[in-house]
mmCIF file with all atom_site columns, C-alpha atoms in Angstrom:
data_model
loop_
_atom_site.group_PDB
_atom_site.id
_atom_site.type_symbol
_atom_site.label_atom_id
_atom_site.label_alt_id
_atom_site.label_comp_id
_atom_site.label_asym_id
_atom_site.label_entity_id
_atom_site.label_seq_id
_atom_site.pdbx_PDB_ins_code
_atom_site.Cartn_x
_atom_site.Cartn_y
_atom_site.Cartn_z
_atom_site.occupancy
_atom_site.B_iso_or_equiv
_atom_site.pdbx_formal_charge
_atom_site.auth_seq_id
_atom_site.auth_comp_id
_atom_site.auth_asym_id
_atom_site.auth_atom_id
_atom_site.pdbx_PDB_model_num
ATOM 1   C CA . MET A 1 1   ? 26.942 -49.620 -79.213 1.00 0.00 ? 13  MET A CA 1
ATOM 2   C CA . ILE A 1 2   ? 29.778 -49.410 -76.664 1.00 0.00 ? 14  ILE A CA 1
ATOM 3   C CA . THR A 1 3   ? 28.429 -50.162 -72.792 1.00 0.00 ? 15  THR A CA 1
ATOM 4   C CA . GLN A 1 4   ? 31.608 -50.890 -71.287 1.00 0.00 ? 16  GLN A CA 1
ATOM 5   C CA . VAL A 1 5   ? 35.299 -50.769 -71.381 1.00 0.00 ? 17  VAL A CA 1
ATOM 6   C CA . ARG A 1 6   ? 37.229 -52.883 -69.201 1.00 0.00 ? 18  ARG A CA 1
ATOM 7   C CA . GLY A 1 7   ? 41.375 -52.837 -69.556 1.00 0.00 ? 19  GLY A CA 1
ATOM 8   C CA . ARG A 1 8   ? 44.405 -51.208 -68.064 1.00 0.00 ? 20  ARG A CA 1
ATOM 9   C CA . LEU A 1 9   ? 44.242 -47.357 -67.275 1.00 0.00 ? 21  LEU A CA 1
ATOM 10  C CA . VAL A 1 10  ? 47.118 -45.823 -69.145 1.00 0.00 ? 22  VAL A CA 1
ATOM 11  C CA . GLU A 1 11  ? 46.208 -42.036 -68.632 1.00 0.00 ? 23  GLU A CA 1
ATOM 12  C CA . LYS A 1 12  ? 44.086 -40.319 -66.397 1.00 0.00 ? 24  LYS A CA 1
ATOM 13  C CA . SER A 1 13  ? 42.762 -36.660 -65.674 1.00 0.00 ? 25  SER A CA 1
ATOM 14  C CA . PRO A 1 14  ? 40.054 -35.158 -64.268 1.00 0.00 ? 26  PRO A CA 1
ATOM 15  C CA . THR A 1 15  ? 37.837 -34.698 -67.481 1.00 0.00 ? 27  THR A CA 1
ATOM 16  C CA . GLU A 1 16  ? 38.984 -37.986 -69.078 1.00 0.00 ? 28  GLU A CA 1
ATOM 17  C CA . VAL A 1 17  ? 41.030 -41.438 -69.283 1.00 0.00 ? 29  VAL A CA 1
ATOM 18  C CA . VAL A 1 18  ? 42.503 -43.577 -71.874 1.00 0.00 ? 30  VAL A CA 1
ATOM 19  C CA . ILE A 1 19  ? 41.974 -47.291 -71.105 1.00 0.00 ? 31  ILE A CA 1
ATOM 20  C CA . ASP A 1 20  ? 44.124 -50.195 -73.278 1.00 0.00 ? 32  ASP A CA 1
ATOM 21  C CA . CYS A 1 21  ? 42.046 -52.688 -74.446 1.00 0.00 ? 33  CYS A CA 1
ATOM 22  C CA . ASN A 1 22  ? 44.230 -55.411 -75.977 1.00 0.00 ? 34  ASN A CA 1
ATOM 23  C CA . GLY A 1 23  ? 46.202 -52.707 -77.755 1.00 0.00 ? 35  GLY A CA 1
ATOM 24  C CA . VAL A 1 24  ? 43.863 -50.351 -78.568 1.00 0.00 ? 36  VAL A CA 1
ATOM 25  C CA . GLY A 1 25  ? 43.252 -47.155 -76.588 1.00 0.00 ? 37  GLY A CA 1
ATOM 26  C CA . TYR A 1 26  ? 40.010 -45.695 -75.656 1.00 0.00 ? 38  TYR A CA 1
ATOM 27  C CA . LEU A 1 27  ? 39.733 -42.036 -74.712 1.00 0.00 ? 39  LEU A CA 1
ATOM 28  C CA . LEU A 1 28  ? 36.286 -41.770 -72.554 1.00 0.00 ? 40  LEU A CA 1
ATOM 29  C CA . HIS A 1 29  ? 35.596 -38.068 -71.159 1.00 0.00 ? 41  HIS A CA 1
ATOM 30  C CA . ILE A 1 30  ? 34.798 -38.674 -67.409 1.00 0.00 ? 42  ILE A CA 1
ATOM 31  C CA . SER A 1 31  ? 33.277 -36.679 -64.741 1.00 0.00 ? 43  SER A CA 1
ATOM 32  C CA . LEU A 1 32  ? 34.944 -35.538 -61.424 1.00 0.00 ? 44  LEU A CA 1
ATOM 33  C CA . ASN A 1 33  ? 32.737 -38.195 -59.531 1.00 0.00 ? 45  ASN A CA 1
ATOM 34  C CA . THR A 1 34  ? 34.352 -40.709 -61.584 1.00 0.00 ? 46  THR A CA 1
ATOM 35  C CA . TYR A 1 35  ? 37.603 -39.243 -61.522 1.00 0.00 ? 47  TYR A CA 1
ATOM 36  C CA . THR A 1 36  ? 37.637 -39.369 -57.680 1.00 0.00 ? 48  THR A CA 1
ATOM 37  C CA . ALA A 1 37  ? 36.348 -42.966 -57.791 1.00 0.00 ? 49  ALA A CA 1
ATOM 38  C CA . LEU A 1 38  ? 38.553 -44.643 -59.948 1.00 0.00 ? 50  LEU A CA 1
ATOM 39  C CA . PRO A 1 39  ? 40.487 -47.465 -58.174 1.00 0.00 ? 51  PRO A CA 1
ATOM 40  C CA . ALA A 1 40  ? 44.214 -47.436 -57.346 1.00 0.00 ? 52  ALA A CA 1
ATOM 41  C CA . ASP A 1 41  ? 44.963 -50.523 -59.589 1.00 0.00 ? 53  ASP A CA 1
ATOM 42  C CA . GLU A 1 42  ? 45.632 -50.718 -63.221 1.00 0.00 ? 54  GLU A CA 1
ATOM 43  C CA . ASN A 1 43  ? 42.862 -52.702 -64.445 1.00 0.00 ? 55  ASN A CA 1
ATOM 44  C CA . ILE A 1 44  ? 39.358 -50.756 -64.166 1.00 0.00 ? 56  ILE A CA 1
ATOM 45  C CA . VAL A 1 45  ? 35.692 -51.201 -65.990 1.00 0.00 ? 57  VAL A CA 1
ATOM 46  C CA . LEU A 1 46  ? 33.737 -48.151 -67.012 1.00 0.00 ? 58  LEU A CA 1
ATOM 47  C CA . TYR A 1 47  ? 30.464 -48.311 -67.943 1.00 0.00 ? 59  TYR A CA 1
ATOM 48  C CA . THR A 1 48  ? 30.197 -46.119 -71.105 1.00 0.00 ? 60  THR A CA 1
ATOM 49  C CA . HIS A 1 49  ? 27.776 -43.966 -73.579 1.00 0.00 ? 61  HIS A CA 1
ATOM 50  C CA . LEU A 1 50  ? 28.642 -43.440 -76.847 1.00 0.00 ? 62  LEU A CA 1
ATOM 51  C CA . SER A 1 51  ? 27.370 -39.854 -78.357 1.00 0.00 ? 63  SER A CA 1
ATOM 52  C CA . ILE A 1 52  ? 27.324 -39.351 -81.866 1.00 0.00 ? 64  ILE A CA 1
ATOM 53  C CA . ARG A 1 53  ? 27.265 -36.093 -83.666 1.00 0.00 ? 65  ARG A CA 1
ATOM 54  C CA . GLU A 1 54  ? 27.601 -34.780 -87.547 1.00 0.00 ? 66  GLU A CA 1
ATOM 55  C CA . ASP A 1 55  ? 31.111 -33.749 -86.124 1.00 0.00 ? 67  ASP A CA 1
ATOM 56  C CA . ALA A 1 56  ? 32.233 -35.734 -83.388 1.00 0.00 ? 68  ALA A CA 1
ATOM 57  C CA . HIS A 1 57  ? 32.015 -39.474 -82.101 1.00 0.00 ? 69  HIS A CA 1
ATOM 58  C CA . THR A 1 58  ? 32.557 -39.138 -78.406 1.00 0.00 ? 70  THR A CA 1
ATOM 59  C CA . LEU A 1 59  ? 32.696 -42.077 -75.609 1.00 0.00 ? 71  LEU A CA 1
ATOM 60  C CA . PHE A 1 60  ? 31.277 -41.018 -72.102 1.00 0.00 ? 72  PHE A CA 1
ATOM 61  C CA . GLY A 1 61  ? 32.635 -43.155 -69.569 1.00 0.00 ? 73  GLY A CA 1
ATOM 62  C CA . PHE A 1 62  ? 31.244 -43.670 -65.815 1.00 0.00 ? 74  PHE A CA 1
ATOM 63  C CA . ILE A 1 63  ? 32.207 -45.617 -62.757 1.00 0.00 ? 75  ILE A CA 1
ATOM 64  C CA . ASN A 1 64  ? 28.689 -47.187 -62.371 1.00 0.00 ? 76  ASN A CA 1
ATOM 65  C CA . LYS A 1 65  ? 25.668 -47.825 -64.022 1.00 0.00 ? 77  LYS A CA 1
ATOM 66  C CA . THR A 1 66  ? 23.608 -45.400 -62.179 1.00 0.00 ? 78  THR A CA 1
ATOM 67  C CA . GLU A 1 67  ? 25.431 -42.387 -63.085 1.00 0.00 ? 79  GLU A CA 1
ATOM 68  C CA . ARG A 1 68  ? 25.284 -43.675 -66.734 1.00 0.00 ? 80  ARG A CA 1
ATOM 69  C CA . ALA A 1 69  ? 21.460 -43.587 -66.394 1.00 0.00 ? 81  ALA A CA 1
ATOM 70  C CA . VAL A 1 70  ? 21.306 -40.625 -64.916 1.00 0.00 ? 82  VAL A CA 1
ATOM 71  C CA . PHE A 1 71  ? 23.622 -38.961 -67.572 1.00 0.00 ? 83  PHE A CA 1
ATOM 72  C CA . LYS A 1 72  ? 21.223 -40.603 -70.296 1.00 0.00 ? 84  LYS A CA 1
ATOM 73  C CA . PHE A 1 73  ? 17.886 -39.188 -68.737 1.00 0.00 ? 85  PHE A CA 1
ATOM 74  C CA . LEU A 1 74  ? 19.657 -35.618 -68.607 1.00 0.00 ? 86  LEU A CA 1
ATOM 75  C CA . ILE A 1 75  ? 20.940 -35.953 -72.312 1.00 0.00 ? 87  ILE A CA 1
ATOM 76  C CA . SER A 1 76  ? 17.084 -36.706 -73.080 1.00 0.00 ? 88  SER A CA 1
ATOM 77  C CA . VAL A 1 77  ? 16.104 -33.028 -72.066 1.00 0.00 ? 89  VAL A CA 1
ATOM 78  C CA . SER A 1 78  ? 15.948 -30.616 -74.715 1.00 0.00 ? 90  SER A CA 1
ATOM 79  C CA . GLY A 1 79  ? 18.344 -28.093 -74.224 1.00 0.00 ? 91  GLY A CA 1
ATOM 80  C CA . VAL A 1 80  ? 20.877 -30.269 -72.159 1.00 0.00 ? 92  VAL A CA 1
ATOM 81  C CA . GLY A 1 81  ? 24.017 -31.736 -73.949 1.00 0.00 ? 93  GLY A CA 1
ATOM 82  C CA . PRO A 1 82  ? 26.502 -34.283 -73.195 1.00 0.00 ? 94  PRO A CA 1
ATOM 83  C CA . SER A 1 83  ? 28.815 -31.792 -71.721 1.00 0.00 ? 95  SER A CA 1
ATOM 84  C CA . ILE A 1 84  ? 26.483 -29.939 -69.945 1.00 0.00 ? 96  ILE A CA 1
ATOM 85  C CA . ALA A 1 85  ? 24.958 -33.470 -68.292 1.00 0.00 ? 97  ALA A CA 1
ATOM 86  C CA . ARG A 1 86  ? 28.997 -34.294 -67.519 1.00 0.00 ? 98  ARG A CA 1
ATOM 87  C CA . THR A 1 87  ? 29.337 -30.953 -65.428 1.00 0.00 ? 99  THR A CA 1
ATOM 88  C CA . MET A 1 88  ? 26.222 -31.651 -63.942 1.00 0.00 ? 100 MET A CA 1
ATOM 89  C CA . LEU A 1 89  ? 27.834 -35.229 -62.647 1.00 0.00 ? 101 LEU A CA 1
ATOM 90  C CA . SER A 1 90  ? 30.800 -33.210 -61.938 1.00 0.00 ? 102 SER A CA 1
ATOM 91  C CA . SER A 1 91  ? 29.084 -30.838 -59.586 1.00 0.00 ? 103 SER A CA 1
ATOM 92  C CA . MET A 1 92  ? 27.054 -32.980 -57.700 1.00 0.00 ? 104 MET A CA 1
ATOM 93  C CA . THR A 1 93  ? 26.506 -37.032 -57.096 1.00 0.00 ? 105 THR A CA 1
ATOM 94  C CA . SER A 1 94  ? 23.902 -38.795 -59.349 1.00 0.00 ? 106 SER A CA 1
ATOM 95  C CA . GLU A 1 95  ? 22.088 -39.179 -55.845 1.00 0.00 ? 107 GLU A CA 1
ATOM 96  C CA . GLU A 1 96  ? 22.293 -35.860 -55.329 1.00 0.00 ? 108 GLU A CA 1
ATOM 97  C CA . ILE A 1 97  ? 20.736 -35.063 -58.859 1.00 0.00 ? 109 ILE A CA 1
ATOM 98  C CA . GLN A 1 98  ? 18.075 -37.783 -58.175 1.00 0.00 ? 110 GLN A CA 1
ATOM 99  C CA . GLN A 1 99  ? 17.226 -36.010 -54.858 1.00 0.00 ? 111 GLN A CA 1
ATOM 100 C CA . ALA A 1 100 ? 17.220 -32.407 -56.576 1.00 0.00 ? 112 ALA A CA 1
ATOM 101 C CA . ILE A 1 101 ? 14.980 -33.461 -59.478 1.00 0.00 ? 113 ILE A CA 1
ATOM 102 C CA . ALA A 1 102 ? 12.471 -35.726 -57.311 1.00 0.00 ? 114 ALA A CA 1
ATOM 103 C CA . SER A 1 103 ? 12.525 -32.803 -55.013 1.00 0.00 ? 115 SER A CA 1
ATOM 104 C CA . GLU A 1 104 ? 11.836 -29.882 -57.784 1.00 0.00 ? 116 GLU A CA 1
ATOM 105 C CA . ASN A 1 105 ? 14.818 -28.201 -56.133 1.00 0.00 ? 117 ASN A CA 1
ATOM 106 C CA . VAL A 1 106 ? 15.463 -25.662 -59.162 1.00 0.00 ? 118 VAL A CA 1
ATOM 107 C CA . LYS A 1 107 ? 17.705 -23.339 -57.513 1.00 0.00 ? 119 LYS A CA 1
ATOM 108 C CA . LEU A 1 108 ? 20.382 -26.460 -57.117 1.00 0.00 ? 120 LEU A CA 1
ATOM 109 C CA . ILE A 1 109 ? 19.679 -27.755 -60.516 1.00 0.00 ? 121 ILE A CA 1
ATOM 110 C CA . GLN A 1 110 ? 20.384 -24.005 -61.839 1.00 0.00 ? 122 GLN A CA 1
ATOM 111 C CA . SER A 1 111 ? 23.634 -23.489 -59.865 1.00 0.00 ? 123 SER A CA 1
ATOM 112 C CA . VAL A 1 112 ? 25.364 -25.687 -62.388 1.00 0.00 ? 124 VAL A CA 1
ATOM 113 C CA . LYS A 1 113 ? 27.198 -23.735 -64.866 1.00 0.00 ? 125 LYS A CA 1
ATOM 114 C CA . GLY A 1 114 ? 25.373 -24.045 -68.185 1.00 0.00 ? 126 GLY A CA 1
ATOM 115 C CA . ILE A 1 115 ? 21.789 -24.373 -66.822 1.00 0.00 ? 127 ILE A CA 1
ATOM 116 C CA . GLY A 1 116 ? 19.587 -21.919 -66.724 1.00 0.00 ? 128 GLY A CA 1
ATOM 117 C CA . ALA A 1 117 ? 16.065 -21.192 -64.979 1.00 0.00 ? 129 ALA A CA 1
ATOM 118 C CA . LYS A 1 118 ? 14.021 -22.562 -67.642 1.00 0.00 ? 130 LYS A CA 1
ATOM 119 C CA . THR A 1 119 ? 16.533 -25.727 -68.520 1.00 0.00 ? 131 THR A CA 1
ATOM 120 C CA . ALA A 1 120 ? 16.339 -26.556 -64.852 1.00 0.00 ? 132 ALA A CA 1
ATOM 121 C CA . GLN A 1 121 ? 12.327 -26.469 -64.786 1.00 0.00 ? 133 GLN A CA 1
ATOM 122 C CA . ARG A 1 122 ? 12.597 -28.335 -68.039 1.00 0.00 ? 134 ARG A CA 1
ATOM 123 C CA . VAL A 1 123 ? 14.951 -31.067 -66.189 1.00 0.00 ? 135 VAL A CA 1
ATOM 124 C CA . ILE A 1 124 ? 12.077 -31.497 -63.297 1.00 0.00 ? 136 ILE A CA 1
ATOM 125 C CA . VAL A 1 125 ? 9.314  -31.641 -65.737 1.00 0.00 ? 137 VAL A CA 1
ATOM 126 C CA . ASP A 1 126 ? 10.859 -33.894 -67.715 1.00 0.00 ? 138 ASP A CA 1
ATOM 127 C CA . LEU A 1 127 ? 12.620 -36.376 -65.460 1.00 0.00 ? 139 LEU A CA 1
ATOM 128 C CA . LYS A 1 128 ? 10.780 -36.139 -62.086 1.00 0.00 ? 140 LYS A CA 1
ATOM 129 C CA . ASP A 1 129 ? 8.484  -39.322 -62.909 1.00 0.00 ? 141 ASP A CA 1
ATOM 130 C CA . LYS A 1 130 ? 11.462 -41.343 -64.600 1.00 0.00 ? 142 LYS A CA 1
ATOM 131 C CA . ILE A 1 131 ? 13.467 -40.723 -61.565 1.00 0.00 ? 143 ILE A CA 1
ATOM 132 C CA . LEU A 1 132 ? 10.948 -41.300 -58.719 1.00 0.00 ? 144 LEU A CA 1
ATOM 133 C CA . LYS A 1 133 ? 10.329 -44.917 -60.818 1.00 0.00 ? 145 LYS A CA 1
ATOM 134 C CA . THR A 1 134 ? 13.422 -45.769 -62.473 1.00 0.00 ? 146 THR A CA 1
ATOM 135 C CA . PHE A 1 135 ? 15.732 -45.225 -58.844 1.00 0.00 ? 147 PHE A CA 1
ATOM 136 C CA . ASP A 1 136 ? 12.439 -46.005 -56.707 1.00 0.00 ? 148 ASP A CA 1
ATOM 137 C CA . ILE A 1 137 ? 13.125 -43.089 -55.024 1.00 0.00 ? 149 ILE A CA 1
ATOM 138 C CA . ASP A 1 138 ? 10.256 -42.886 -52.284 1.00 0.00 ? 150 ASP A CA 1
ATOM 139 C CA . GLU A 1 139 ? 8.310  -39.680 -52.362 1.00 0.00 ? 151 GLU A CA 1
ATOM 140 C CA . VAL A 1 140 ? 7.895  -39.996 -48.516 1.00 0.00 ? 152 VAL A CA 1
ATOM 141 C CA . SER A 1 141 ? 11.782 -39.639 -48.061 1.00 0.00 ? 153 SER A CA 1
ATOM 142 C CA . VAL A 1 142 ? 11.393 -36.294 -50.210 1.00 0.00 ? 154 VAL A CA 1
ATOM 143 C CA . THR A 1 143 ? 8.361  -35.263 -48.567 1.00 0.00 ? 155 THR A CA 1
ATOM 144 C CA . ALA A 1 144 ? 9.655  -36.292 -44.905 1.00 0.00 ? 156 ALA A CA 1
ATOM 145 C CA . SER A 1 145 ? 9.918  -32.559 -44.648 1.00 0.00 ? 157 SER A CA 1
ATOM 146 C CA . ASN A 1 146 ? 6.377  -31.975 -44.751 1.00 0.00 ? 158 ASN A CA 1
ATOM 147 C CA . THR A 1 147 ? 5.825  -33.505 -41.027 1.00 0.00 ? 159 THR A CA 1
ATOM 148 C CA . ASN A 1 148 ? 8.087  -30.825 -39.991 1.00 0.00 ? 160 ASN A CA 1
ATOM 149 C CA . LYS A 1 149 ? 6.605  -28.152 -42.238 1.00 0.00 ? 161 LYS A CA 1
ATOM 150 C CA . GLU A 1 150 ? 3.012  -28.680 -40.498 1.00 0.00 ? 162 GLU A CA 1
ATOM 151 C CA . GLU A 1 151 ? 4.487  -28.419 -37.303 1.00 0.00 ? 163 GLU A CA 1
ATOM 152 C CA . ALA A 1 152 ? 6.514  -25.369 -38.251 1.00 0.00 ? 164 ALA A CA 1
ATOM 153 C CA . LEU A 1 153 ? 3.409  -23.322 -39.606 1.00 0.00 ? 165 LEU A CA 1
ATOM 154 C CA . SER A 1 154 ? 0.944  -24.617 -36.454 1.00 0.00 ? 166 SER A CA 1
ATOM 155 C CA . ALA A 1 155 ? 4.138  -23.089 -34.212 1.00 0.00 ? 167 ALA A CA 1
ATOM 156 C CA . LEU A 1 156 ? 3.926  -19.995 -36.354 1.00 0.00 ? 168 LEU A CA 1
ATOM 157 C CA . GLU A 1 157 ? 0.234  -19.641 -36.291 1.00 0.00 ? 169 GLU A CA 1
ATOM 158 C CA . VAL A 1 158 ? 0.313  -19.770 -32.568 1.00 0.00 ? 170 VAL A CA 1
ATOM 159 C CA . LEU A 1 159 ? 3.025  -16.968 -32.635 1.00 0.00 ? 171 LEU A CA 1
ATOM 160 C CA . GLY A 1 160 ? 0.471  -14.831 -34.390 1.00 0.00 ? 172 GLY A CA 1
ATOM 161 C CA . PHE A 1 161 ? 1.512  -14.837 -38.146 1.00 0.00 ? 173 PHE A CA 1
ATOM 162 C CA . GLN A 1 162 ? -0.773 -15.488 -40.641 1.00 0.00 ? 174 GLN A CA 1
ATOM 163 C CA . ARG A 1 163 ? -0.448 -19.466 -41.956 1.00 0.00 ? 175 ARG A CA 1
ATOM 164 C CA . LYS A 1 164 ? -0.512 -18.254 -45.816 1.00 0.00 ? 176 LYS A CA 1
ATOM 165 C CA . GLN A 1 165 ? 2.223  -15.930 -45.701 1.00 0.00 ? 177 GLN A CA 1
ATOM 166 C CA . SER A 1 166 ? 4.132  -18.416 -43.487 1.00 0.00 ? 178 SER A CA 1
ATOM 167 C CA . ASP A 1 167 ? 3.461  -21.468 -45.636 1.00 0.00 ? 179 ASP A CA 1
ATOM 168 C CA . LYS A 1 168 ? 5.008  -19.476 -48.570 1.00 0.00 ? 180 LYS A CA 1
ATOM 169 C CA . ILE A 1 169 ? 7.883  -18.533 -46.675 1.00 0.00 ? 181 ILE A CA 1
ATOM 170 C CA . ILE A 1 170 ? 8.520  -22.433 -45.156 1.00 0.00 ? 182 ILE A CA 1
ATOM 171 C CA . THR A 1 171 ? 8.161  -23.874 -48.644 1.00 0.00 ? 183 THR A CA 1
ATOM 172 C CA . ALA A 1 172 ? 11.086 -21.516 -49.831 1.00 0.00 ? 184 ALA A CA 1
ATOM 173 C CA . ILE A 1 173 ? 13.197 -22.391 -46.805 1.00 0.00 ? 185 ILE A CA 1
ATOM 174 C CA . LEU A 1 174 ? 12.737 -26.133 -47.508 1.00 0.00 ? 186 LEU A CA 1
ATOM 175 C CA . LYS A 1 175 ? 13.616 -25.820 -50.938 1.00 0.00 ? 187 LYS A CA 1
ATOM 176 C CA . GLU A 1 176 ? 17.063 -24.615 -49.860 1.00 0.00 ? 188 GLU A CA 1
ATOM 177 C CA . HIS A 1 177 ? 17.300 -26.771 -46.514 1.00 0.00 ? 189 HIS A CA 1
ATOM 178 C CA . ALA A 1 178 ? 15.447 -30.026 -47.447 1.00 0.00 ? 190 ALA A CA 1
ATOM 179 C CA . ASP A 1 179 ? 16.645 -31.881 -44.427 1.00 0.00 ? 191 ASP A CA 1
ATOM 180 C CA . ALA A 1 180 ? 15.837 -28.951 -42.052 1.00 0.00 ? 192 ALA A CA 1
ATOM 181 C CA . SER A 1 181 ? 14.713 -29.773 -38.781 1.00 0.00 ? 193 SER A CA 1
ATOM 182 C CA . VAL A 1 182 ? 11.415 -27.976 -37.213 1.00 0.00 ? 194 VAL A CA 1
ATOM 183 C CA . GLU A 1 183 ? 13.351 -25.527 -34.963 1.00 0.00 ? 195 GLU A CA 1
ATOM 184 C CA . LYS A 1 184 ? 15.552 -24.570 -37.866 1.00 0.00 ? 196 LYS A CA 1
ATOM 185 C CA . ILE A 1 185 ? 12.566 -23.921 -40.034 1.00 0.00 ? 197 ILE A CA 1
ATOM 186 C CA . ILE A 1 186 ? 10.989 -21.638 -37.254 1.00 0.00 ? 198 ILE A CA 1
ATOM 187 C CA . LYS A 1 187 ? 14.114 -19.885 -36.961 1.00 0.00 ? 199 LYS A CA 1
ATOM 188 C CA . LEU A 1 188 ? 14.830 -19.194 -40.502 1.00 0.00 ? 200 LEU A CA 1
ATOM 189 C CA . ALA A 1 189 ? 11.043 -18.275 -41.070 1.00 0.00 ? 201 ALA A CA 1
ATOM 190 C CA . LEU A 1 190 ? 11.147 -15.747 -38.192 1.00 0.00 ? 202 LEU A CA 1
ATOM 191 C CA . LYS A 1 191 ? 13.936 -14.038 -39.904 1.00 0.00 ? 203 LYS A CA 1
ATOM 192 C CA . SER A 1 192 ? 12.050 -13.484 -43.109 1.00 0.00 ? 204 SER A CA 1
ATOM 193 C CA . LEU A 1 193 ? 8.328  -12.598 -41.410 1.00 0.00 ? 205 LEU A CA 1
#
């Protein structure tokens, strides 16, 4: 219904802004990322999403269309409402959320207040394909660590550790440290083996 608001910034706080559009003040709920990215000048444009419930009509504002798209994806998941989606966008950037979903990082998604293990898994199951398709995230970038994983596995095998056990540990390491180098993976794995 309302897709963007352009006007003069009248009030701002880390959770909401008021934008004057030709004499009408719109209250928009925002994430911390949007708050941080607000320009210094008074005239701004925010992309919006109108959330309609029985008891409230709430307008959410976003600094860019990507953040709004991620918000819409998140609220499409059962168990994730607008306030949890906003909290998620305040905790992480929209790019970090995309990467977390694409790389199936349940722990990172679960670290957001209000999201439990089941909801985090549901977010990944429901959104992974949509995120990969919409934002054209190359699965190679998500699985780039596979080369490092294979090298680390080979090195651990040479050191006399069983491949199956090493594989489990390295997979767990890569979920927490997706961009870890081969040396880092091996060092962390040796601590766990």
